[in-house]
JSON list of C-alpha atoms in Angstrom, two decimals:
[
{"chain": "A", "resi": 176, "resn": "MET", "atom": "CA", "xyz": [60.53, 134.15, 128.32]},
{"chain": "A", "resi": 177, "resn": "ASP", "atom": "CA", "xyz": [62.69, 137.24, 129.01]},
{"chain": "A", "resi": 178, "resn": "ILE", "atom": "CA", "xyz": [62.26, 139.68, 131.87]},
{"chain": "A", "resi": 179, "resn": "GLU", "atom": "CA", "xyz": [60.35, 142.26, 129.79]},
{"chain": "A", "resi": 180, "resn": "GLU", "atom": "CA", "xyz": [57.68, 139.73, 128.80]},
{"chain": "A", "resi": 181, "resn": "ARG", "atom": "CA", "xyz": [57.31, 138.52, 132.38]},
{"chain": "A", "resi": 182, "resn": "GLN", "atom": "CA", "xyz": [56.95, 142.13, 133.55]},
{"chain": "A", "resi": 183, "resn": "ALA", "atom": "CA", "xyz": [54.04, 142.78, 131.19]},
{"chain": "A", "resi": 184, "resn": "GLU", "atom": "CA", "xyz": [52.06, 139.81, 132.54]},
{"chain": "A", "resi": 185, "resn": "HIS", "atom": "CA", "xyz": [52.60, 140.74, 136.18]},
{"chain": "A", "resi": 186, "resn": "ILE", "atom": "CA", "xyz": [51.87, 144.42, 135.60]},
{"chain": "A", "resi": 187, "resn": "GLU", "atom": "CA", "xyz": [48.59, 143.59, 133.89]},
{"chain": "A", "resi": 188, "resn": "TYR", "atom": "CA", "xyz": [47.57, 141.39, 136.82]},
{"chain": "A", "resi": 189, "resn": "PHE", "atom": "CA", "xyz": [48.29, 144.01, 139.49]},
{"chain": "A", "resi": 190, "resn": "VAL", "atom": "CA", "xyz": [46.70, 146.83, 137.49]},
{"chain": "A", "resi": 191, "resn": "LYS", "atom": "CA", "xyz": [43.48, 144.81, 137.36]},
{"chain": "A", "resi": 192, "resn": "GLN", "atom": "CA", "xyz": [43.70, 144.11, 141.09]},
{"chain": "A", "resi": 193, "resn": "ALA", "atom": "CA", "xyz": [44.28, 147.79, 141.91]},
{"chain": "A", "resi": 194, "resn": "SER", "atom": "CA", "xyz": [41.45, 148.88, 139.63]},
{"chain": "A", "resi": 195, "resn": "ALA", "atom": "CA", "xyz": [38.99, 146.62, 141.44]},
{"chain": "A", "resi": 196, "resn": "LEU", "atom": "CA", "xyz": [39.74, 147.83, 144.98]},
{"chain": "A", "resi": 197, "resn": "LYS", "atom": "CA", "xyz": [39.60, 151.11, 146.85]},
{"chain": "A", "resi": 198, "resn": "GLY", "atom": "CA", "xyz": [40.97, 152.71, 149.99]},
{"chain": "A", "resi": 199, "resn": "PRO", "atom": "CA", "xyz": [42.56, 150.52, 152.68]},
{"chain": "A", "resi": 200, "resn": "ALA", "atom": "CA", "xyz": [41.90, 147.41, 150.58]},
{"chain": "A", "resi": 201, "resn": "LEU", "atom": "CA", "xyz": [44.67, 148.55, 148.23]},
{"chain": "A", "resi": 202, "resn": "ALA", "atom": "CA", "xyz": [47.29, 148.03, 150.95]},
{"chain": "A", "resi": 203, "resn": "SER", "atom": "CA", "xyz": [47.38, 144.29, 150.27]},
{"chain": "A", "resi": 204, "resn": "VAL", "atom": "CA", "xyz": [47.86, 144.91, 146.54]},
{"chain": "A", "resi": 205, "resn": "VAL", "atom": "CA", "xyz": [50.79, 147.26, 147.19]},
{"chain": "A", "resi": 206, "resn": "VAL", "atom": "CA", "xyz": [52.45, 144.80, 149.57]},
{"chain": "A", "resi": 207, "resn": "GLU", "atom": "CA", "xyz": [51.95, 141.89, 147.17]},
{"chain": "A", "resi": 208, "resn": "ALA", "atom": "CA", "xyz": [53.25, 143.85, 144.18]},
{"chain": "A", "resi": 209, "resn": "THR", "atom": "CA", "xyz": [56.31, 145.16, 145.98]},
{"chain": "A", "resi": 210, "resn": "SER", "atom": "CA", "xyz": [57.06, 141.66, 147.31]},
{"chain": "A", "resi": 211, "resn": "HIS", "atom": "CA", "xyz": [56.64, 139.84, 144.00]},
{"chain": "A", "resi": 212, "resn": "PRO", "atom": "CA", "xyz": [59.97, 138.20, 142.99]},
{"chain": "A", "resi": 213, "resn": "SER", "atom": "CA", "xyz": [59.56, 138.96, 139.26]},
{"chain": "A", "resi": 214, "resn": "LEU", "atom": "CA", "xyz": [58.06, 142.45, 139.26]},
{"chain": "A", "resi": 215, "resn": "PHE", "atom": "CA", "xyz": [60.43, 145.42, 138.95]},
{"chain": "A", "resi": 216, "resn": "ALA", "atom": "CA", "xyz": [58.23, 148.13, 137.37]},
{"chain": "A", "resi": 217, "resn": "PHE", "atom": "CA", "xyz": [55.43, 149.96, 139.14]},
{"chain": "A", "resi": 218, "resn": "SER", "atom": "CA", "xyz": [54.53, 153.08, 137.12]},
{"chain": "A", "resi": 219, "resn": "GLU", "atom": "CA", "xyz": [51.44, 151.46, 135.57]},
{"chain": "A", "resi": 220, "resn": "ILE", "atom": "CA", "xyz": [50.13, 150.53, 139.02]},
{"chain": "A", "resi": 221, "resn": "LEU", "atom": "CA", "xyz": [50.87, 154.06, 140.27]},
{"chain": "A", "resi": 222, "resn": "ALA", "atom": "CA", "xyz": [48.82, 155.46, 137.39]},
{"chain": "A", "resi": 223, "resn": "VAL", "atom": "CA", "xyz": [45.64, 153.61, 138.43]},
{"chain": "A", "resi": 224, "resn": "GLY", "atom": "CA", "xyz": [43.04, 156.12, 139.58]},
{"chain": "A", "resi": 225, "resn": "ASN", "atom": "CA", "xyz": [42.14, 154.16, 142.71]},
{"chain": "A", "resi": 226, "resn": "VAL", "atom": "CA", "xyz": [45.78, 154.16, 143.79]},
{"chain": "A", "resi": 227, "resn": "LEU", "atom": "CA", "xyz": [46.20, 157.89, 143.22]},
{"chain": "A", "resi": 228, "resn": "GLU", "atom": "CA", "xyz": [43.12, 158.50, 145.34]},
{"chain": "A", "resi": 229, "resn": "LEU", "atom": "CA", "xyz": [45.07, 157.28, 148.37]},
{"chain": "A", "resi": 230, "resn": "GLU", "atom": "CA", "xyz": [46.81, 160.66, 148.45]},
{"chain": "A", "resi": 231, "resn": "GLY", "atom": "CA", "xyz": [45.83, 162.53, 151.62]},
{"chain": "A", "resi": 232, "resn": "THR", "atom": "CA", "xyz": [44.06, 159.55, 153.20]},
{"chain": "A", "resi": 233, "resn": "GLU", "atom": "CA", "xyz": [45.07, 157.31, 156.09]},
{"chain": "A", "resi": 234, "resn": "SER", "atom": "CA", "xyz": [46.36, 154.81, 153.51]},
{"chain": "A", "resi": 235, "resn": "SER", "atom": "CA", "xyz": [48.59, 157.34, 151.74]},
{"chain": "A", "resi": 236, "resn": "VAL", "atom": "CA", "xyz": [51.64, 155.64, 153.27]},
{"chain": "A", "resi": 237, "resn": "TYR", "atom": "CA", "xyz": [51.09, 152.76, 150.85]},
{"chain": "A", "resi": 238, "resn": "LEU", "atom": "CA", "xyz": [51.08, 155.18, 147.93]},
{"chain": "A", "resi": 239, "resn": "GLU", "atom": "CA", "xyz": [54.38, 156.61, 149.18]},
{"chain": "A", "resi": 240, "resn": "LEU", "atom": "CA", "xyz": [55.74, 153.10, 149.63]},
{"chain": "A", "resi": 241, "resn": "LEU", "atom": "CA", "xyz": [54.80, 152.23, 146.05]},
{"chain": "A", "resi": 242, "resn": "ARG", "atom": "CA", "xyz": [56.52, 155.39, 144.83]},
{"chain": "A", "resi": 243, "resn": "THR", "atom": "CA", "xyz": [59.65, 154.39, 146.73]},
{"chain": "A", "resi": 244, "resn": "PHE", "atom": "CA", "xyz": [59.72, 151.07, 144.88]},
{"chain": "A", "resi": 245, "resn": "ALA", "atom": "CA", "xyz": [59.14, 152.81, 141.58]},
{"chain": "A", "resi": 246, "resn": "HIS", "atom": "CA", "xyz": [61.89, 155.42, 141.92]},
{"chain": "A", "resi": 247, "resn": "GLY", "atom": "CA", "xyz": [63.77, 155.10, 145.20]},
{"chain": "A", "resi": 248, "resn": "THR", "atom": "CA", "xyz": [66.64, 153.14, 146.68]},
{"chain": "A", "resi": 249, "resn": "TRP", "atom": "CA", "xyz": [67.34, 151.29, 149.91]},
{"chain": "A", "resi": 250, "resn": "THR", "atom": "CA", "xyz": [69.24, 154.27, 151.31]},
{"chain": "A", "resi": 251, "resn": "GLU", "atom": "CA", "xyz": [66.39, 156.64, 150.46]},
{"chain": "A", "resi": 252, "resn": "TYR", "atom": "CA", "xyz": [63.89, 154.30, 152.09]},
{"chain": "A", "resi": 253, "resn": "LYS", "atom": "CA", "xyz": [65.88, 154.22, 155.33]},
{"chain": "A", "resi": 254, "resn": "SER", "atom": "CA", "xyz": [65.71, 158.02, 155.53]},
{"chain": "A", "resi": 255, "resn": "ILE", "atom": "CA", "xyz": [61.88, 157.94, 155.52]},
{"chain": "A", "resi": 256, "resn": "ALA", "atom": "CA", "xyz": [61.27, 154.48, 157.00]},
{"chain": "A", "resi": 257, "resn": "GLU", "atom": "CA", "xyz": [59.70, 155.92, 160.16]},
{"chain": "A", "resi": 258, "resn": "ARG", "atom": "CA", "xyz": [56.66, 157.18, 158.26]},
{"chain": "A", "resi": 259, "resn": "LEU", "atom": "CA", "xyz": [56.25, 154.15, 156.00]},
{"chain": "A", "resi": 260, "resn": "PRO", "atom": "CA", "xyz": [54.86, 150.67, 156.76]},
{"chain": "A", "resi": 261, "resn": "GLN", "atom": "CA", "xyz": [57.47, 148.20, 157.99]},
{"chain": "A", "resi": 262, "resn": "MET", "atom": "CA", "xyz": [58.66, 146.04, 155.12]},
{"chain": "A", "resi": 263, "resn": "VAL", "atom": "CA", "xyz": [58.74, 142.25, 154.99]},
{"chain": "A", "resi": 264, "resn": "PRO", "atom": "CA", "xyz": [61.99, 140.47, 153.95]},
{"chain": "A", "resi": 265, "resn": "ASP", "atom": "CA", "xyz": [60.83, 140.02, 150.34]},
{"chain": "A", "resi": 266, "resn": "GLN", "atom": "CA", "xyz": [60.28, 143.77, 150.05]},
{"chain": "A", "resi": 267, "resn": "VAL", "atom": "CA", "xyz": [63.72, 144.50, 151.50]},
{"chain": "A", "resi": 268, "resn": "LEU", "atom": "CA", "xyz": [65.29, 142.16, 148.96]},
{"chain": "A", "resi": 269, "resn": "LYS", "atom": "CA", "xyz": [63.31, 143.75, 146.11]},
{"chain": "A", "resi": 270, "resn": "LEU", "atom": "CA", "xyz": [64.30, 147.30, 147.03]},
{"chain": "A", "resi": 271, "resn": "LYS", "atom": "CA", "xyz": [67.96, 146.30, 147.24]},
{"chain": "A", "resi": 272, "resn": "GLN", "atom": "CA", "xyz": [67.72, 144.71, 143.78]},
{"chain": "A", "resi": 273, "resn": "LEU", "atom": "CA", "xyz": [66.18, 147.92, 142.47]},
{"chain": "A", "resi": 274, "resn": "THR", "atom": "CA", "xyz": [69.00, 149.88, 144.12]},
{"chain": "A", "resi": 275, "resn": "VAL", "atom": "CA", "xyz": [71.54, 147.97, 142.03]},
{"chain": "A", "resi": 276, "resn": "LEU", "atom": "CA", "xyz": [69.59, 148.92, 138.89]},
{"chain": "A", "resi": 277, "resn": "THR", "atom": "CA", "xyz": [69.64, 152.57, 139.90]},
{"chain": "A", "resi": 278, "resn": "LEU", "atom": "CA", "xyz": [73.39, 152.51, 140.54]},
{"chain": "A", "resi": 279, "resn": "ALA", "atom": "CA", "xyz": [73.95, 150.84, 137.16]},
{"chain": "A", "resi": 280, "resn": "GLU", "atom": "CA", "xyz": [72.21, 153.78, 135.43]},
{"chain": "A", "resi": 281, "resn": "SER", "atom": "CA", "xyz": [75.07, 156.13, 136.29]},
{"chain": "A", "resi": 282, "resn": "THR", "atom": "CA", "xyz": [78.10, 153.89, 135.81]},
{"chain": "A", "resi": 283, "resn": "LYS", "atom": "CA", "xyz": [78.91, 150.47, 134.42]},
{"chain": "A", "resi": 284, "resn": "VAL", "atom": "CA", "xyz": [81.70, 149.79, 136.91]},
{"chain": "A", "resi": 285, "resn": "LEU", "atom": "CA", "xyz": [80.33, 149.55, 140.44]},
{"chain": "A", "resi": 286, "resn": "PRO", "atom": "CA", "xyz": [82.95, 149.42, 143.22]},
{"chain": "A", "resi": 287, "resn": "TYR", "atom": "CA", "xyz": [82.32, 146.82, 145.91]},
{"chain": "A", "resi": 288, "resn": "ASP", "atom": "CA", "xyz": [82.66, 149.48, 148.63]},
{"chain": "A", "resi": 289, "resn": "LEU", "atom": "CA", "xyz": [79.87, 151.54, 147.07]},
{"chain": "A", "resi": 290, "resn": "LEU", "atom": "CA", "xyz": [77.60, 148.52, 146.73]},
{"chain": "A", "resi": 291, "resn": "MET", "atom": "CA", "xyz": [78.21, 147.32, 150.26]},
{"chain": "A", "resi": 292, "resn": "ASN", "atom": "CA", "xyz": [77.45, 150.78, 151.63]},
{"chain": "A", "resi": 293, "resn": "GLU", "atom": "CA", "xyz": [74.27, 151.23, 149.57]},
{"chain": "A", "resi": 294, "resn": "LEU", "atom": "CA", "xyz": [72.98, 147.73, 150.29]},
{"chain": "A", "resi": 295, "resn": "ASP", "atom": "CA", "xyz": [74.01, 147.42, 153.94]},
{"chain": "A", "resi": 296, "resn": "VAL", "atom": "CA", "xyz": [76.19, 144.40, 153.16]},
{"chain": "A", "resi": 297, "resn": "THR", "atom": "CA", "xyz": [79.05, 143.71, 155.56]},
{"chain": "A", "resi": 298, "resn": "ASN", "atom": "CA", "xyz": [81.46, 141.60, 153.48]},
{"chain": "A", "resi": 299, "resn": "VAL", "atom": "CA", "xyz": [82.47, 140.77, 149.92]},
{"chain": "A", "resi": 300, "resn": "ARG", "atom": "CA", "xyz": [81.23, 137.18, 150.04]},
{"chain": "A", "resi": 301, "resn": "GLU", "atom": "CA", "xyz": [77.74, 138.29, 151.01]},
{"chain": "A", "resi": 302, "resn": "LEU", "atom": "CA", "xyz": [77.78, 140.96, 148.30]},
{"chain": "A", "resi": 303, "resn": "GLU", "atom": "CA", "xyz": [78.88, 138.57, 145.55]},
{"chain": "A", "resi": 304, "resn": "ASP", "atom": "CA", "xyz": [76.28, 136.00, 146.60]},
{"chain": "A", "resi": 305, "resn": "PHE", "atom": "CA", "xyz": [73.62, 138.70, 146.38]},
{"chain": "A", "resi": 306, "resn": "LEU", "atom": "CA", "xyz": [74.77, 139.88, 142.94]},
{"chain": "A", "resi": 307, "resn": "ILE", "atom": "CA", "xyz": [74.93, 136.32, 141.60]},
{"chain": "A", "resi": 308, "resn": "ASN", "atom": "CA", "xyz": [71.85, 134.73, 143.16]},
{"chain": "A", "resi": 309, "resn": "ASP", "atom": "CA", "xyz": [69.50, 137.69, 143.52]},
{"chain": "A", "resi": 310, "resn": "CYS", "atom": "CA", "xyz": [70.47, 139.83, 140.56]},
{"chain": "A", "resi": 311, "resn": "MET", "atom": "CA", "xyz": [72.22, 137.97, 137.73]},
{"chain": "A", "resi": 312, "resn": "TYR", "atom": "CA", "xyz": [70.38, 134.69, 138.20]},
{"chain": "A", "resi": 313, "resn": "VAL", "atom": "CA", "xyz": [67.05, 136.56, 138.29]},
{"chain": "A", "resi": 314, "resn": "GLY", "atom": "CA", "xyz": [67.98, 138.25, 135.00]},
{"chain": "A", "resi": 315, "resn": "ILE", "atom": "CA", "xyz": [67.83, 141.92, 135.99]},
{"chain": "A", "resi": 316, "resn": "VAL", "atom": "CA", "xyz": [71.58, 142.41, 135.45]},
{"chain": "A", "resi": 317, "resn": "ARG", "atom": "CA", "xyz": [74.45, 140.73, 133.65]},
{"chain": "A", "resi": 318, "resn": "GLY", "atom": "CA", "xyz": [78.08, 141.40, 134.34]},
{"chain": "A", "resi": 319, "resn": "LYS", "atom": "CA", "xyz": [81.43, 140.29, 135.67]},
{"chain": "A", "resi": 320, "resn": "LEU", "atom": "CA", "xyz": [82.63, 140.14, 139.25]},
{"chain": "A", "resi": 321, "resn": "ASP", "atom": "CA", "xyz": [86.20, 141.37, 139.44]},
{"chain": "A", "resi": 322, "resn": "GLN", "atom": "CA", "xyz": [87.61, 140.34, 142.81]},
{"chain": "A", "resi": 323, "resn": "LEU", "atom": "CA", "xyz": [91.04, 141.75, 142.02]},
{"chain": "A", "resi": 324, "resn": "ARG", "atom": "CA", "xyz": [89.73, 145.24, 141.33]},
{"chain": "A", "resi": 325, "resn": "ARG", "atom": "CA", "xyz": [86.88, 144.82, 143.83]},
{"chain": "A", "resi": 326, "resn": "CYS", "atom": "CA", "xyz": [84.15, 145.89, 141.45]},
{"chain": "A", "resi": 327, "resn": "PHE", "atom": "CA", "xyz": [81.16, 144.66, 139.48]},
{"chain": "A", "resi": 328, "resn": "GLU", "atom": "CA", "xyz": [81.36, 145.37, 135.73]},
{"chain": "A", "resi": 329, "resn": "VAL", "atom": "CA", "xyz": [77.80, 145.80, 134.44]},
{"chain": "A", "resi": 330, "resn": "GLN", "atom": "CA", "xyz": [77.10, 144.54, 130.93]},
{"chain": "A", "resi": 331, "resn": "PHE", "atom": "CA", "xyz": [73.31, 144.82, 131.10]},
{"chain": "A", "resi": 332, "resn": "ALA", "atom": "CA", "xyz": [70.82, 146.23, 133.58]},
{"chain": "A", "resi": 333, "resn": "ALA", "atom": "CA", "xyz": [67.04, 146.30, 133.32]},
{"chain": "A", "resi": 334, "resn": "GLY", "atom": "CA", "xyz": [65.53, 149.77, 133.26]},
{"chain": "A", "resi": 335, "resn": "ARG", "atom": "CA", "xyz": [63.53, 151.21, 136.14]},
{"chain": "A", "resi": 336, "resn": "ASP", "atom": "CA", "xyz": [60.42, 153.37, 136.07]},
{"chain": "A", "resi": 337, "resn": "LEU", "atom": "CA", "xyz": [61.04, 156.93, 134.92]},
{"chain": "A", "resi": 338, "resn": "ARG", "atom": "CA", "xyz": [61.14, 159.44, 137.75]},
{"chain": "A", "resi": 339, "resn": "PRO", "atom": "CA", "xyz": [58.91, 162.53, 137.62]},
{"chain": "A", "resi": 340, "resn": "GLY", "atom": "CA", "xyz": [60.48, 165.00, 135.20]},
{"chain": "A", "resi": 341, "resn": "GLN", "atom": "CA", "xyz": [62.90, 162.41, 133.82]},
{"chain": "A", "resi": 342, "resn": "LEU", "atom": "CA", "xyz": [60.94, 161.93, 130.58]},
{"chain": "A", "resi": 343, "resn": "GLY", "atom": "CA", "xyz": [61.76, 165.44, 129.37]},
{"chain": "A", "resi": 344, "resn": "SER", "atom": "CA", "xyz": [65.43, 164.94, 130.08]},
{"chain": "A", "resi": 345, "resn": "MET", "atom": "CA", "xyz": [65.40, 161.59, 128.31]},
{"chain": "A", "resi": 346, "resn": "LEU", "atom": "CA", "xyz": [63.67, 163.07, 125.26]},
{"chain": "A", "resi": 347, "resn": "HIS", "atom": "CA", "xyz": [66.29, 165.84, 125.16]},
{"chain": "A", "resi": 348, "resn": "THR", "atom": "CA", "xyz": [69.05, 163.25, 125.32]},
{"chain": "A", "resi": 349, "resn": "LEU", "atom": "CA", "xyz": [67.45, 161.19, 122.54]},
{"chain": "A", "resi": 350, "resn": "THR", "atom": "CA", "xyz": [67.01, 164.31, 120.40]},
{"chain": "A", "resi": 351, "resn": "ASP", "atom": "CA", "xyz": [70.70, 165.15, 120.81]},
{"chain": "A", "resi": 352, "resn": "TRP", "atom": "CA", "xyz": [71.60, 161.56, 119.96]},
{"chain": "A", "resi": 353, "resn": "LEU", "atom": "CA", "xyz": [69.48, 161.66, 116.80]},
{"chain": "A", "resi": 354, "resn": "THR", "atom": "CA", "xyz": [71.11, 164.93, 115.74]},
{"chain": "A", "resi": 355, "resn": "ILE", "atom": "CA", "xyz": [74.58, 163.48, 116.26]},
{"chain": "A", "resi": 356, "resn": "SER", "atom": "CA", "xyz": [73.56, 160.33, 114.39]},
{"chain": "A", "resi": 357, "resn": "ASP", "atom": "CA", "xyz": [72.23, 162.36, 111.44]},
{"chain": "A", "resi": 358, "resn": "ASN", "atom": "CA", "xyz": [75.44, 164.37, 111.26]},
{"chain": "A", "resi": 359, "resn": "LEU", "atom": "CA", "xyz": [77.49, 161.22, 111.46]},
{"chain": "A", "resi": 360, "resn": "LEU", "atom": "CA", "xyz": [75.43, 159.66, 108.65]},
{"chain": "A", "resi": 361, "resn": "ILE", "atom": "CA", "xyz": [76.00, 162.71, 106.45]},
{"chain": "A", "resi": 362, "resn": "SER", "atom": "CA", "xyz": [79.73, 162.55, 107.16]},
{"chain": "A", "resi": 363, "resn": "ILE", "atom": "CA", "xyz": [79.81, 158.83, 106.31]},
{"chain": "A", "resi": 364, "resn": "LYS", "atom": "CA", "xyz": [77.96, 159.46, 103.02]},
{"chain": "A", "resi": 365, "resn": "GLU", "atom": "CA", "xyz": [80.43, 162.21, 102.10]},
{"chain": "A", "resi": 366, "resn": "LYS", "atom": "CA", "xyz": [83.36, 159.92, 102.84]},
{"chain": "A", "resi": 367, "resn": "ILE", "atom": "CA", "xyz": [81.80, 157.16, 100.74]},
{"chain": "A", "resi": 368, "resn": "LYS", "atom": "CA", "xyz": [81.30, 159.63, 97.86]},
{"chain": "A", "resi": 369, "resn": "TRP", "atom": "CA", "xyz": [84.92, 160.79, 98.19]},
{"chain": "A", "resi": 370, "resn": "ALA", "atom": "CA", "xyz": [86.11, 157.17, 98.24]},
{"chain": "A", "resi": 371, "resn": "ASP", "atom": "CA", "xyz": [84.08, 156.39, 95.09]},
{"chain": "A", "resi": 372, "resn": "THR", "atom": "CA", "xyz": [85.57, 159.42, 93.34]},
{"chain": "A", "resi": 373, "resn": "MET", "atom": "CA", "xyz": [89.09, 158.45, 94.33]},
{"chain": "A", "resi": 374, "resn": "SER", "atom": "CA", "xyz": [88.42, 154.90, 93.16]},
{"chain": "A", "resi": 375, "resn": "GLU", "atom": "CA", "xyz": [87.27, 156.13, 89.74]},
{"chain": "A", "resi": 376, "resn": "MET", "atom": "CA", "xyz": [90.30, 158.38, 89.45]},
{"chain": "A", "resi": 377, "resn": "GLY", "atom": "CA", "xyz": [92.53, 155.50, 90.48]},
{"chain": "A", "resi": 378, "resn": "THR", "atom": "CA", "xyz": [90.98, 153.23, 87.84]},
{"chain": "A", "resi": 379, "resn": "LYS", "atom": "CA", "xyz": [91.39, 155.88, 85.17]},
{"chain": "A", "resi": 380, "resn": "HIS", "atom": "CA", "xyz": [94.99, 156.53, 86.19]},
{"chain": "A", "resi": 381, "resn": "LYS", "atom": "CA", "xyz": [95.71, 152.80, 86.18]},
{"chain": "A", "resi": 382, "resn": "LYS", "atom": "CA", "xyz": [94.33, 152.47, 82.66]},
{"chain": "A", "resi": 383, "resn": "GLU", "atom": "CA", "xyz": [96.43, 155.40, 81.43]},
{"chain": "A", "resi": 384, "resn": "MET", "atom": "CA", "xyz": [99.56, 153.94, 83.00]},
{"chain": "A", "resi": 385, "resn": "GLU", "atom": "CA", "xyz": [98.87, 150.54, 81.44]},
{"chain": "A", "resi": 386, "resn": "GLU", "atom": "CA", "xyz": [98.51, 152.18, 78.01]},
{"chain": "A", "resi": 387, "resn": "LYS", "atom": "CA", "xyz": [101.78, 154.07, 78.48]},
{"chain": "A", "resi": 388, "resn": "ILE", "atom": "CA", "xyz": [103.54, 150.92, 79.62]},
{"chain": "A", "resi": 389, "resn": "GLU", "atom": "CA", "xyz": [102.25, 149.10, 76.54]},
{"chain": "A", "resi": 390, "resn": "GLU", "atom": "CA", "xyz": [103.57, 151.87, 74.28]},
{"chain": "A", "resi": 391, "resn": "VAL", "atom": "CA", "xyz": [106.95, 151.71, 75.98]},
{"chain": "A", "resi": 392, "resn": "LYS", "atom": "CA", "xyz": [107.04, 147.93, 75.58]},
{"chain": "A", "resi": 393, "resn": "LYS", "atom": "CA", "xyz": [106.31, 148.21, 71.85]},
{"chain": "A", "resi": 394, "resn": "SER", "atom": "CA", "xyz": [109.02, 150.87, 71.49]},
{"chain": "A", "resi": 395, "resn": "MET", "atom": "CA", "xyz": [111.53, 148.73, 73.37]},
{"chain": "A", "resi": 396, "resn": "SER", "atom": "CA", "xyz": [110.67, 145.67, 71.31]},
{"chain": "A", "resi": 397, "resn": "PHE", "atom": "CA", "xyz": [111.40, 147.53, 68.05]},
{"chain": "A", "resi": 398, "resn": "LYS", "atom": "CA", "xyz": [114.70, 148.84, 69.33]},
{"chain": "A", "resi": 399, "resn": "LYS", "atom": "CA", "xyz": [115.79, 145.33, 70.34]},
{"chain": "A", "resi": 400, "resn": "LEU", "atom": "CA", "xyz": [115.40, 143.96, 66.76]},
{"chain": "A", "resi": 401, "resn": "PRO", "atom": "CA", "xyz": [118.78, 143.09, 64.98]},
{"chain": "A", "resi": 402, "resn": "THR", "atom": "CA", "xyz": [120.07, 145.81, 62.65]},
{"chain": "A", "resi": 403, "resn": "SER", "atom": "CA", "xyz": [119.65, 143.58, 59.58]},
{"chain": "A", "resi": 404, "resn": "ARG", "atom": "CA", "xyz": [115.97, 142.91, 60.44]},
{"chain": "A", "resi": 405, "resn": "ARG", "atom": "CA", "xyz": [115.32, 146.57, 61.08]},
{"chain": "A", "resi": 406, "resn": "THR", "atom": "CA", "xyz": [117.03, 147.42, 57.75]},
{"chain": "A", "resi": 407, "resn": "SER", "atom": "CA", "xyz": [115.09, 144.72, 55.89]},
{"chain": "A", "resi": 408, "resn": "ALA", "atom": "CA", "xyz": [111.88, 145.94, 57.38]},
{"chain": "A", "resi": 409, "resn": "THR", "atom": "CA", "xyz": [112.72, 149.50, 56.37]},
{"chain": "A", "resi": 410, "resn": "GLU", "atom": "CA", "xyz": [113.83, 148.44, 52.83]},
{"chain": "A", "resi": 411, "resn": "GLY", "atom": "CA", "xyz": [110.66, 146.39, 52.37]},
{"chain": "A", "resi": 412, "resn": "THR", "atom": "CA", "xyz": [108.58, 149.35, 53.28]},
{"chain": "A", "resi": 413, "resn": "ARG", "atom": "CA", "xyz": [110.51, 151.55, 50.81]},
{"chain": "A", "resi": 414, "resn": "ARG", "atom": "CA", "xyz": [110.08, 149.05, 47.92]},
{"chain": "A", "resi": 415, "resn": "CYS", "atom": "CA", "xyz": [106.37, 148.77, 48.53]},
{"chain": "A", "resi": 416, "resn": "THR", "atom": "CA", "xyz": [106.13, 152.49, 48.41]},
{"chain": "A", "resi": 417, "resn": "LEU", "atom": "CA", "xyz": [108.09, 152.67, 45.04]},
{"chain": "A", "resi": 418, "resn": "ASN", "atom": "CA", "xyz": [105.91, 149.98, 43.48]},
{"chain": "A", "resi": 419, "resn": "LEU", "atom": "CA", "xyz": [102.82, 151.91, 44.40]},
{"chain": "A", "resi": 420, "resn": "LEU", "atom": "CA", "xyz": [104.30, 155.05, 42.79]},
{"chain": "A", "resi": 421, "resn": "GLU", "atom": "CA", "xyz": [105.07, 153.23, 39.51]}
]
C-alpha cells in the first residue's frame, strides 16, 4: 500500500473523530493527528466544522497548531512557539519531515547546510540518518545523498496541503502548462505532416530515378552489342519492313 492510500484511511479516521467532538475535547484529536507517524495531510481535518469553531475560543491554539502542520515548517513554528502548545517528540519529528517536503517543492537539490539549518541538525551524520530513516524509509521522499557535493538530490517528494490562496496560483500554472502542451502538440502534428510529405516526395523521386537508371542501362546495353550483331539486328528489321511492303 503506497503513501497516498495510507493517507486516505488515516484522514477518514481523524475526520470522523473531529466531527464527533467539540471544544476542548478536540485538543486530543489534534495532538494525535499531528503525532501520527503515517499522516502528512491535514486540510480535510481543518475543514471540519467543529474544528473551525475553535477560532476565537480558549482552544484556538490547537487550531493554529493544526494549521502549522498543514502549511508551516519547523522554523516557522519556532517563531510562534510561545503561543502554541508545547509539542511532544513525535510532533517535532513530524514537523521536521514536513519541512523537508516544503523545501523539496522549490528545488530538487537540497544543500546539506540548508537542511541542517532548517531542521536544527548539528552534523552531517545526524542529517543523513534523518533523511534515510525518517524520510526515505517512511516513503515521503526518494532521492540520493551526495556526500561529495554535500546535498540531497530529490527524485520524489509527497505533496503537502495547499496553502490559502495557493489553489489559484496552481490553477494558473496548470492552465499555462496546458496551453504550452497544446501548442507543442500542434507543432508536433505539423512536423509529422511535413515529414509525411517529404517521405512521399522522396518515394516519388526514388521511383523516377530508378526509371531513369533503367533507361540508361537499356541504352548502355544496346551500345555494348558487337557491330555485327547491331548490323544484323538492323538488317533484320529492314527486311521485315520490305516484306510487309511487298
